[in-house]
Coordinates of C-alpha atoms and ligand atoms in Angstrom, one line a residue:
M1 CA 88.6 138.6 115.2
N2 CA 88.1 138.5 111.4
R3 CA 85.7 135.7 110.4
R4 CA 88.0 134.2 107.8
I5 CA 90.9 134.2 110.2
S6 CA 88.9 132.5 113.0
I7 CA 87.8 129.8 110.5
L8 CA 91.4 129.3 109.5
I9 CA 92.4 128.8 113.1
I10 CA 89.4 126.9 114.4
V11 CA 89.0 124.3 111.7
P12 CA 92.6 123.0 111.8
L13 CA 92.4 123.1 115.6
I14 CA 89.3 120.9 115.7
L15 CA 90.9 118.5 113.2
L16 CA 94.0 118.4 115.4
I17 CA 92.0 117.6 118.5
I18 CA 90.1 114.9 116.7
L19 CA 93.2 113.3 115.2
G20 CA 94.9 113.6 118.6
C21 CA 92.1 111.9 120.3
A22 CA 92.0 109.1 117.8
R23 CA 95.8 108.6 118.1
I24 CA 95.7 108.2 121.9
G25 CA 92.5 106.3 122.0
I26 CA 90.4 108.8 123.8
P27 CA 86.7 108.2 123.0
F28 CA 85.5 111.2 121.1
L29 CA 81.9 112.3 120.5
W30 CA 81.4 109.9 117.6
T31 CA 83.2 106.9 119.0
P32 CA 81.2 104.1 117.5
N33 CA 78.8 102.5 120.0
P34 CA 80.8 99.5 121.2
L35 CA 77.7 97.5 122.0
R36 CA 76.2 97.5 118.5
G37 CA 76.0 94.0 117.2
V38 CA 77.6 92.4 120.2
R39 CA 75.9 89.2 121.1
I40 CA 75.3 89.0 124.9
V41 CA 73.8 86.2 126.8
I42 CA 72.3 87.3 130.2
D43 CA 71.8 84.4 132.6
P44 CA 69.5 85.2 135.5
G45 CA 70.8 82.6 137.9
H46 CA 68.6 79.6 139.0
G47 CA 64.9 79.6 138.5
G48 CA 61.9 77.3 138.1
V49 CA 60.7 74.2 139.9
A50 CA 63.3 72.6 142.1
T51 CA 63.0 69.2 143.7
K52 CA 65.4 67.3 145.9
Q53 CA 66.5 65.2 142.9
S54 CA 66.6 68.2 140.6
P55 CA 67.7 71.2 142.6
T56 CA 68.2 74.6 140.9
G57 CA 70.0 76.3 143.8
G58 CA 69.7 80.0 144.8
T59 CA 69.1 81.7 148.1
K60 CA 66.2 83.4 149.8
G61 CA 65.7 86.7 151.7
P62 CA 64.5 86.6 155.4
R63 CA 61.1 87.8 154.2
G64 CA 60.9 85.3 151.4
L65 CA 62.2 87.1 148.3
R66 CA 63.6 84.3 146.0
E67 CA 67.0 84.9 144.4
P68 CA 65.8 83.6 141.0
D69 CA 63.1 86.3 141.0
A70 CA 65.5 89.0 142.0
N71 CA 68.0 87.9 139.3
L72 CA 65.3 87.9 136.7
A73 CA 64.1 91.4 137.6
V74 CA 67.6 92.8 137.0
A75 CA 68.1 90.7 133.9
L76 CA 64.9 92.0 132.2
Q77 CA 66.0 95.6 132.8
L78 CA 69.5 94.9 131.6
K79 CA 68.1 93.3 128.5
K80 CA 66.1 96.4 127.6
M81 CA 69.1 98.7 128.1
L82 CA 71.5 96.6 126.0
K83 CA 68.9 96.1 123.2
D84 CA 68.3 99.8 123.1
A85 CA 72.0 100.3 122.6
G86 CA 72.0 97.9 119.6
A87 CA 73.3 94.7 121.3
K88 CA 71.9 91.3 120.4
V89 CA 70.6 90.1 123.8
F90 CA 69.5 86.6 124.7
L91 CA 68.3 85.6 128.2
T92 CA 68.7 82.0 129.4
R93 CA 65.2 82.4 130.8
E94 CA 62.7 85.2 130.7
V95 CA 60.3 83.7 133.2
D96 CA 60.6 81.7 136.4
R97 CA 61.5 78.4 134.8
R98 CA 64.4 75.9 134.8
M99 CA 66.2 75.2 131.6
T100 CA 66.3 71.4 131.9
P101 CA 63.4 69.0 132.6
I102 CA 62.6 67.8 136.1
G103 CA 64.8 64.8 136.7
S104 CA 67.9 66.6 135.5
T105 CA 70.7 67.1 137.9
Y106 CA 71.9 70.5 139.1
S107 CA 75.0 70.2 137.0
Q108 CA 72.9 69.5 133.9
E109 CA 70.9 72.5 134.7
L110 CA 74.0 74.6 135.0
H111 CA 75.5 73.1 131.9
A112 CA 72.4 74.1 129.8
R113 CA 73.3 77.8 130.3
P114 CA 76.7 78.0 128.6
A115 CA 75.3 75.5 126.0
F116 CA 72.6 78.1 125.3
A117 CA 75.4 80.7 124.8
V118 CA 77.1 78.5 122.3
L119 CA 73.8 78.0 120.5
K120 CA 73.3 81.7 120.3
D121 CA 76.9 82.2 119.1
A122 CA 77.4 84.7 121.9
D123 CA 80.4 86.9 122.4
I124 CA 79.8 87.6 126.1
F125 CA 78.0 85.6 128.9
I126 CA 77.0 87.4 132.1
S127 CA 75.4 85.4 134.9
L128 CA 73.4 87.5 137.5
H129 CA 73.1 86.5 141.1
H130 CA 72.4 87.6 144.6
N131 CA 74.5 86.2 147.4
A132 CA 74.2 84.5 150.8
P133 CA 77.0 84.2 153.4
G134 CA 78.7 81.0 154.4
P135 CA 77.6 79.2 157.5
G136 CA 78.4 80.7 160.9
R137 CA 78.2 84.3 159.6
N138 CA 75.5 86.8 160.7
P139 CA 73.7 87.7 157.5
E140 CA 72.6 91.1 158.9
E141 CA 76.3 92.1 159.1
I142 CA 77.2 91.1 155.6
N143 CA 76.4 92.9 152.4
F144 CA 78.7 93.7 149.5
T145 CA 79.1 93.4 145.7
S146 CA 81.5 91.0 144.1
T147 CA 82.2 89.8 140.5
Y148 CA 83.6 86.4 139.6
V149 CA 85.8 85.1 136.8
Y150 CA 86.9 81.6 136.3
T151 CA 90.1 80.5 138.1
E152 CA 92.0 80.9 134.8
P153 CA 90.4 84.0 133.3
T154 CA 91.1 85.4 129.9
P155 CA 92.4 89.0 129.9
F156 CA 89.1 90.0 128.4
E157 CA 87.1 88.4 131.2
M158 CA 89.4 90.0 133.8
G159 CA 89.1 93.4 132.3
L160 CA 85.3 93.1 131.9
A161 CA 84.8 91.8 135.5
Q162 CA 86.8 94.7 136.9
A163 CA 84.9 97.3 134.9
I164 CA 81.5 95.7 135.9
Q165 CA 82.5 95.4 139.5
H166 CA 83.6 99.1 139.6
N167 CA 80.5 100.3 137.9
V168 CA 78.0 98.2 139.8
V169 CA 79.4 99.4 143.1
A170 CA 79.2 103.0 141.9
S171 CA 75.7 102.6 140.6
M172 CA 74.3 100.7 143.6
G173 CA 76.3 102.6 146.2
S174 CA 77.3 99.2 147.6
E175 CA 80.3 98.0 149.5
D176 CA 83.1 96.9 147.1
G177 CA 83.8 93.2 147.6
G178 CA 86.2 93.0 144.7
V179 CA 86.8 90.7 141.7
H180 CA 87.4 87.1 142.6
K181 CA 88.3 83.9 140.8
G182 CA 85.8 81.1 141.3
D183 CA 85.5 77.6 139.9
F184 CA 81.8 78.0 138.9
H185 CA 80.3 75.6 136.4
V186 CA 78.9 78.4 134.2
L187 CA 82.3 80.0 134.0
R188 CA 84.4 76.9 133.8
E189 CA 82.4 75.1 131.1
N190 CA 81.9 78.1 129.0
P191 CA 83.5 78.6 125.6
V192 CA 82.2 82.2 125.7
Q193 CA 83.8 85.0 127.6
A194 CA 82.0 84.8 130.9
V195 CA 81.7 86.7 134.2
L196 CA 79.3 86.2 137.1
V197 CA 78.0 89.1 139.2
E198 CA 76.8 88.8 142.8
F199 CA 75.1 92.1 143.2
S200 CA 74.5 91.9 147.0
F201 CA 73.4 89.7 149.9
L202 CA 69.7 88.9 149.7
T203 CA 70.0 87.4 153.2
N204 CA 70.5 90.8 154.6
S205 CA 67.0 92.1 155.5
A206 CA 67.7 95.8 154.6
E207 CA 69.1 94.7 151.3
E208 CA 66.2 92.3 150.6
N209 CA 63.9 95.3 150.9
R210 CA 65.9 97.3 148.5
V211 CA 66.1 94.5 145.9
R212 CA 62.3 94.3 145.9
D213 CA 62.3 97.8 144.4
T214 CA 62.3 98.0 140.6
H215 CA 64.3 101.2 140.6
Y216 CA 67.0 99.5 142.7
N217 CA 67.0 96.7 140.1
Y218 CA 67.5 99.4 137.5
L219 CA 70.6 100.6 139.4
E220 CA 71.9 97.1 139.5
A221 CA 71.4 96.6 135.8
R222 CA 72.8 100.0 134.9
G223 CA 76.0 99.1 136.8
V224 CA 76.5 96.1 134.5
Y225 CA 75.6 98.1 131.5
N226 CA 78.0 100.8 132.4
G227 CA 80.7 98.3 133.0
L228 CA 80.3 96.8 129.6
V229 CA 80.4 100.2 127.9
T230 CA 83.3 101.4 129.9
Y231 CA 85.4 98.3 129.2
L232 CA 84.6 98.0 125.5
R233 CA 85.0 101.7 124.9
T234 CA 87.9 102.6 127.2
Y235 CA 90.0 99.8 125.9
N236 CA 88.9 100.4 122.4
I237 CA 87.7 96.9 121.9
K238 CA 86.2 96.9 118.5
K239 CA 85.4 93.2 118.5
V240 CA 85.0 91.0 121.5
P241 CA 87.8 88.4 121.1
L242 CA 86.9 84.8 120.9
K243 CA 87.8 83.0 124.1
P244 CA 90.8 80.8 123.4
L245 CA 89.5 77.4 124.1
A246 CA 91.2 74.8 126.2
L247 CA 93.8 73.0 124.1
E248 CA 93.3 69.4 125.3
Q249 CA 96.4 67.5 125.0
D250 CA 95.3 64.0 124.9
K251 CA 98.1 62.3 127.0
E252 CA 97.7 59.0 125.3
R253 CA 98.1 60.3 121.8
A254 CA 100.2 63.5 122.2
G255 CA 103.9 63.0 121.9
Y256 CA 103.5 59.5 120.5
F257 CA 106.6 58.2 118.7
I258 CA 105.8 57.7 115.1
D259 CA 108.2 54.8 115.0
H260 CA 106.3 53.1 117.8
Y261 CA 103.1 53.0 116.0
V262 CA 104.0 53.1 112.4
P263 CA 106.6 50.4 111.7
R264 CA 109.4 50.9 109.4
L265 CA 107.5 51.6 106.2
Y266 CA 109.8 53.0 103.6
N267 CA 109.3 55.8 101.2
P268 CA 107.6 54.2 98.3
V269 CA 109.5 56.3 95.9
K270 CA 113.2 56.5 95.6
G271 CA 114.3 59.6 93.8
E272 CA 113.6 63.2 93.6
I273 CA 110.1 64.3 94.6
D274 CA 109.0 67.5 93.0
Q275 CA 105.5 67.9 94.0
R276 CA 102.8 66.2 95.9
F277 CA 99.0 66.5 96.2
L278 CA 98.2 65.9 99.8
Y279 CA 95.8 63.5 101.3
G280 CA 92.5 65.1 102.0
M281 CA 92.8 68.0 99.6
L282 CA 89.9 68.7 97.3
D283 CA 90.7 68.3 93.6
E284 CA 89.4 70.7 91.0
G285 CA 86.1 68.9 90.8
G286 CA 85.7 69.2 94.5
T287 CA 86.3 65.5 95.2
P288 CA 88.4 64.8 98.2
R289 CA 91.7 63.0 97.5
R290 CA 92.2 59.9 99.5
F291 CA 95.7 59.4 98.2
I292 CA 99.1 61.2 97.9
S293 CA 100.2 62.0 94.5
F294 CA 103.9 62.0 93.8
S295 CA 105.4 63.8 90.8
V296 CA 108.6 62.0 89.9
P297 CA 110.7 61.6 86.8
A298 CA 109.7 58.8 84.5
D299 CA 111.1 55.3 85.1
T300 CA 111.9 56.0 88.7
P301 CA 111.7 52.6 90.5
V302 CA 108.9 52.1 93.0
Y303 CA 109.7 49.9 96.0
S304 CA 107.5 48.0 98.3
A305 CA 106.8 50.0 101.5
W306 CA 107.5 46.9 103.7
D307 CA 107.5 43.2 103.7
G308 CA 104.3 41.8 102.3
E309 CA 102.5 39.9 99.6
V310 CA 101.2 41.3 96.4
V311 CA 97.4 40.7 96.4
Y312 CA 96.4 42.6 93.3
V313 CA 97.9 43.7 90.0
N314 CA 96.1 45.6 87.3
T315 CA 97.8 46.2 84.0
V316 CA 94.6 47.0 82.0
S317 CA 93.5 50.4 81.1
Q318 CA 90.1 50.0 82.7
P319 CA 90.6 50.3 86.4
D320 CA 88.9 48.2 89.0
P321 CA 86.4 50.2 91.1
L322 CA 88.1 49.1 94.3
F323 CA 91.5 50.3 93.1
P324 CA 90.7 53.0 90.6
Y325 CA 94.1 53.3 88.9
K326 CA 95.6 51.8 85.8
N327 CA 98.9 49.9 86.2
C328 CA 98.2 49.3 89.9
V329 CA 99.8 47.1 92.5
V330 CA 98.4 46.4 96.0
I331 CA 100.5 44.9 98.7
R332 CA 99.2 43.4 101.9
H333 CA 101.5 44.0 104.9
D334 CA 100.9 41.5 107.7
H335 CA 103.5 42.2 110.2
V336 CA 102.3 45.6 111.2
L337 CA 99.8 46.9 113.7
E338 CA 99.3 43.7 115.7
G339 CA 97.6 41.7 113.1
T340 CA 95.5 44.4 111.4
P341 CA 96.3 44.2 107.8
I342 CA 97.6 47.3 106.1
Y343 CA 97.3 47.6 102.3
T344 CA 99.5 49.9 100.3
V345 CA 98.3 50.8 96.9
Y346 CA 100.5 52.1 94.0
G347 CA 98.6 53.4 91.0
N348 CA 99.2 55.0 87.6
M349 CA 102.6 53.5 87.1
K350 CA 104.1 53.1 83.6
T351 CA 105.3 49.6 84.1
V352 CA 104.2 47.0 86.6
L353 CA 107.0 44.6 87.6
A354 CA 105.2 42.7 90.4
W355 CA 102.9 39.7 90.1
T356 CA 100.1 38.4 92.2
Y357 CA 101.2 36.3 95.3
E358 CA 104.7 37.6 94.9
K359 CA 106.4 38.0 98.3
V360 CA 108.0 41.4 98.5
T361 CA 110.5 43.2 100.7
P362 CA 111.5 46.9 100.9
E363 CA 114.2 46.0 98.3
T364 CA 111.7 44.8 95.8
V365 CA 111.0 47.1 92.8
I366 CA 107.3 46.6 92.0
G367 CA 107.1 49.0 89.1
L368 CA 108.4 52.1 87.3
T369 CA 106.8 55.5 87.4
D370 CA 105.3 57.2 84.4
S371 CA 106.4 60.6 83.1
S372 CA 105.3 63.4 85.4
D373 CA 104.2 66.0 82.8
T374 CA 100.5 65.7 83.7
E375 CA 98.9 65.0 87.0
E376 CA 97.2 61.9 85.7
T377 CA 100.5 60.1 85.3
N378 CA 101.7 60.9 88.8
L379 CA 102.3 58.0 91.1
K380 CA 99.2 57.6 93.3
F381 CA 99.9 56.2 96.7
E382 CA 97.3 55.0 99.2
V383 CA 97.3 53.3 102.5
R384 CA 94.2 51.3 103.5
V385 CA 94.1 50.1 107.1
G386 CA 92.0 47.2 108.3
G387 CA 90.5 46.4 104.9
R388 CA 91.0 46.6 101.2
G389 CA 88.1 48.9 100.3
A390 CA 88.4 52.6 99.5
E391 CA 86.6 53.4 102.8
F392 CA 89.7 52.1 104.7
A393 CA 91.9 54.8 103.1
Q394 CA 93.9 56.8 105.6
N395 CA 96.5 59.5 105.4
P396 CA 99.6 57.7 104.1
E397 CA 101.8 60.3 105.7
L398 CA 100.8 59.0 109.1
W399 CA 101.7 55.5 108.1
I400 CA 105.0 56.0 106.3
L401 CA 108.0 57.6 107.6
S402 CA 108.6 61.2 106.7
V403 CA 109.3 61.6 103.0
H404 CA 111.8 64.4 103.3
N405 CA 113.5 63.9 106.6
R406 CA 113.5 61.2 109.2
E407 CA 113.9 63.9 111.9
A408 CA 110.6 65.6 111.1
G409 CA 107.7 65.8 113.4
Y410 CA 104.0 65.7 112.7
I411 CA 101.0 67.8 113.8
V412 CA 97.7 66.0 113.7
G413 CA 94.5 66.5 115.5
R414 CA 90.8 67.1 115.6
V415 CA 89.4 70.6 115.5
F416 CA 85.8 71.6 116.2
N417 CA 84.1 74.9 115.8
R418 CA 82.3 76.7 118.6
K419 CA 79.2 74.7 117.9
K420 CA 81.3 71.6 118.5
K421 CA 81.0 70.4 114.9
P422 CA 84.1 69.2 113.2
M423 CA 85.7 71.8 111.0
Y424 CA 85.9 70.6 107.4
N425 CA 88.1 72.1 104.7
T426 CA 89.1 75.0 106.9
Q427 CA 92.3 76.8 106.0
I428 CA 95.2 76.4 108.5
Q429 CA 97.6 79.3 108.5
G430 CA 100.5 80.0 110.7
V431 CA 104.2 79.7 111.0
V432 CA 105.0 76.1 110.3
K433 CA 108.2 75.2 108.6
V434 CA 108.0 72.2 106.5
F435 CA 111.0 70.2 105.2
G436 CA 111.6 70.6 101.5
Y437 CA 108.9 73.0 100.5
D438 CA 106.4 75.5 101.8
K439 CA 103.1 73.7 102.4
T440 CA 101.5 76.3 104.7
P441 CA 99.5 78.3 102.1
Q442 CA 97.6 75.3 100.8
L443 CA 97.0 73.6 104.1
Y444 CA 93.4 72.7 105.0
T445 CA 91.6 70.5 107.4
Y446 CA 90.2 67.4 105.6
P447 CA 87.0 67.9 103.6
K448 CA 83.9 66.2 104.8
G449 CA 83.9 62.5 104.1
V450 CA 87.7 62.0 104.4
K451 CA 88.6 59.6 107.1
G452 CA 91.2 60.1 109.8
S453 CA 93.4 57.4 111.0
T454 CA 92.2 54.5 113.1
F455 CA 94.4 55.7 115.9
W456 CA 94.3 59.5 115.8
D457 CA 91.0 60.0 114.2
E458 CA 92.4 63.3 113.0
T459 CA 90.6 65.9 110.9
F460 CA 93.9 67.4 109.7
A461 CA 97.5 66.5 109.5
I462 CA 100.7 68.4 108.8
S463 CA 103.6 66.2 108.0
D464 CA 107.3 66.9 107.7
V465 CA 107.3 69.7 110.2
L466 CA 110.7 71.0 111.3
P467 CA 111.0 70.5 115.1
N468 CA 111.0 74.0 116.6
P469 CA 113.9 75.0 118.7
E470 CA 113.7 74.5 122.5
G471 CA 111.6 77.2 124.1
S472 CA 109.9 78.3 120.9
S473 CA 106.6 77.1 119.3
Y474 CA 104.5 77.4 116.2
H475 CA 101.4 79.4 116.0
L476 CA 98.6 77.9 114.0
I477 CA 95.5 79.8 113.0
I478 CA 92.6 77.3 112.4
G479 CA 89.4 79.0 111.6
D480 CA 89.1 81.8 114.1
R481 CA 91.4 80.4 116.7
E482 CA 95.1 80.8 117.2
I483 CA 96.9 78.0 119.0
E484 CA 100.5 77.3 120.1
V485 CA 102.0 74.0 119.1
K486 CA 105.4 72.5 119.9
V487 CA 106.8 69.9 117.6
Q488 CA 109.5 67.4 118.4
A489 CA 111.5 65.2 116.0
C490 CA 109.9 61.9 115.1
K491 CA 106.9 62.7 117.3
V492 CA 103.3 63.4 116.7
T493 CA 101.9 66.5 118.3
Y494 CA 98.3 65.8 118.8
I495 CA 95.8 68.6 119.0
N496 CA 92.3 68.2 120.2
L497 CA 90.6 71.6 119.9
K498 CA 87.0 71.7 121.0
Ligands
LIG686 ZN1 72.9 82.4 142.9

């Protein structure tokens, strides 16, 4: 064949094959190494000094091989393989030691291991063990490989466990005991994708002899390594997904009727509301807002939120540090929250019509709004619960009825990152339909220093949420998590995301 013709045929043919492979997900020669950069914690099970009060668990071979030593021997070889492949590897222990001091319980010892994975910001957690049969079974007749996932595994954990199980059995030439669900502490209490491998039964004397051999340990480690590569590569997993964490619905707080807790406080503003700056937003100078700002036409009457007594009036241009607004009225409401005083603060009005010690009702006009052409003149509205000081400021939207629609629901909650620190000023995205206007693009968790309510202690709040139709739900993306939320009319959906 003519050289030019052969190039004309071969080059497009190669391109076609490459493109074809990429399309159907077949790993081709230069498939990127799926282990590069993946953060893996290897947990050689048990280890170190055990006492009756502080056991560390683990089994023993008939000739005395300790399980913690066997697990560590495999872990050290696995670490080397994974590191060579570019993974970031962390061992819960690299010597024969416990993770917690003597005196700690077994469950504290177990808990230290997932805690270590969180500390290392791990993507994957693999616990390595050797097995022992239950009572009444002849250990010499039992020897197989099994891999465990938690009783409610993620799809990632399930897929990884199956790949590891298959490859460990192939590498060791062992009997296939299958993948099982188990309520193990290190799997259950683990915010990182986690599996647990029981390579074989150390209680079987032939197996104990094999496990003493470093080449056999190499085969065990290689099985796990191959399982990881197979799973990540075959399923084209470019990034280990974060484990969706348990969404703890606090029964006492979730589904609480707003009306039950927040008495009939009225909308402080009657009239068209064009715009609001939400509680807990950062203003341009980076200062968190502890108020809601209403943009309303000039001379709109402002009503008292509820029965109460005017305790403070300021009509001077130099604001009081406690109530930093000009033309400000503060009302103390006594009949709410079982004796805890609630103060509502109305600032930056054009005209104050209330006087100190005046008794007011929801029908009382306490002032008139200023023009709304600049933000400075918007009506500022605060709710302070338990005391008058600024430190008592809480999200007014959780203390007054929905501004736009009395049928609205609320989403409030506390969110933490994977290191269990509250998430401040984190954008919340997702499909949330809000009455009146689209609030989603500018929705953030509160900045640091902004207080949640006495009751919910929330780190974010989304008010005026349209109740979603029966059978459907909202999806919120907070930080790197996606969660499903159901919202009911006049109810608070409480999220506690740890
Ligand atoms: Zn074990």
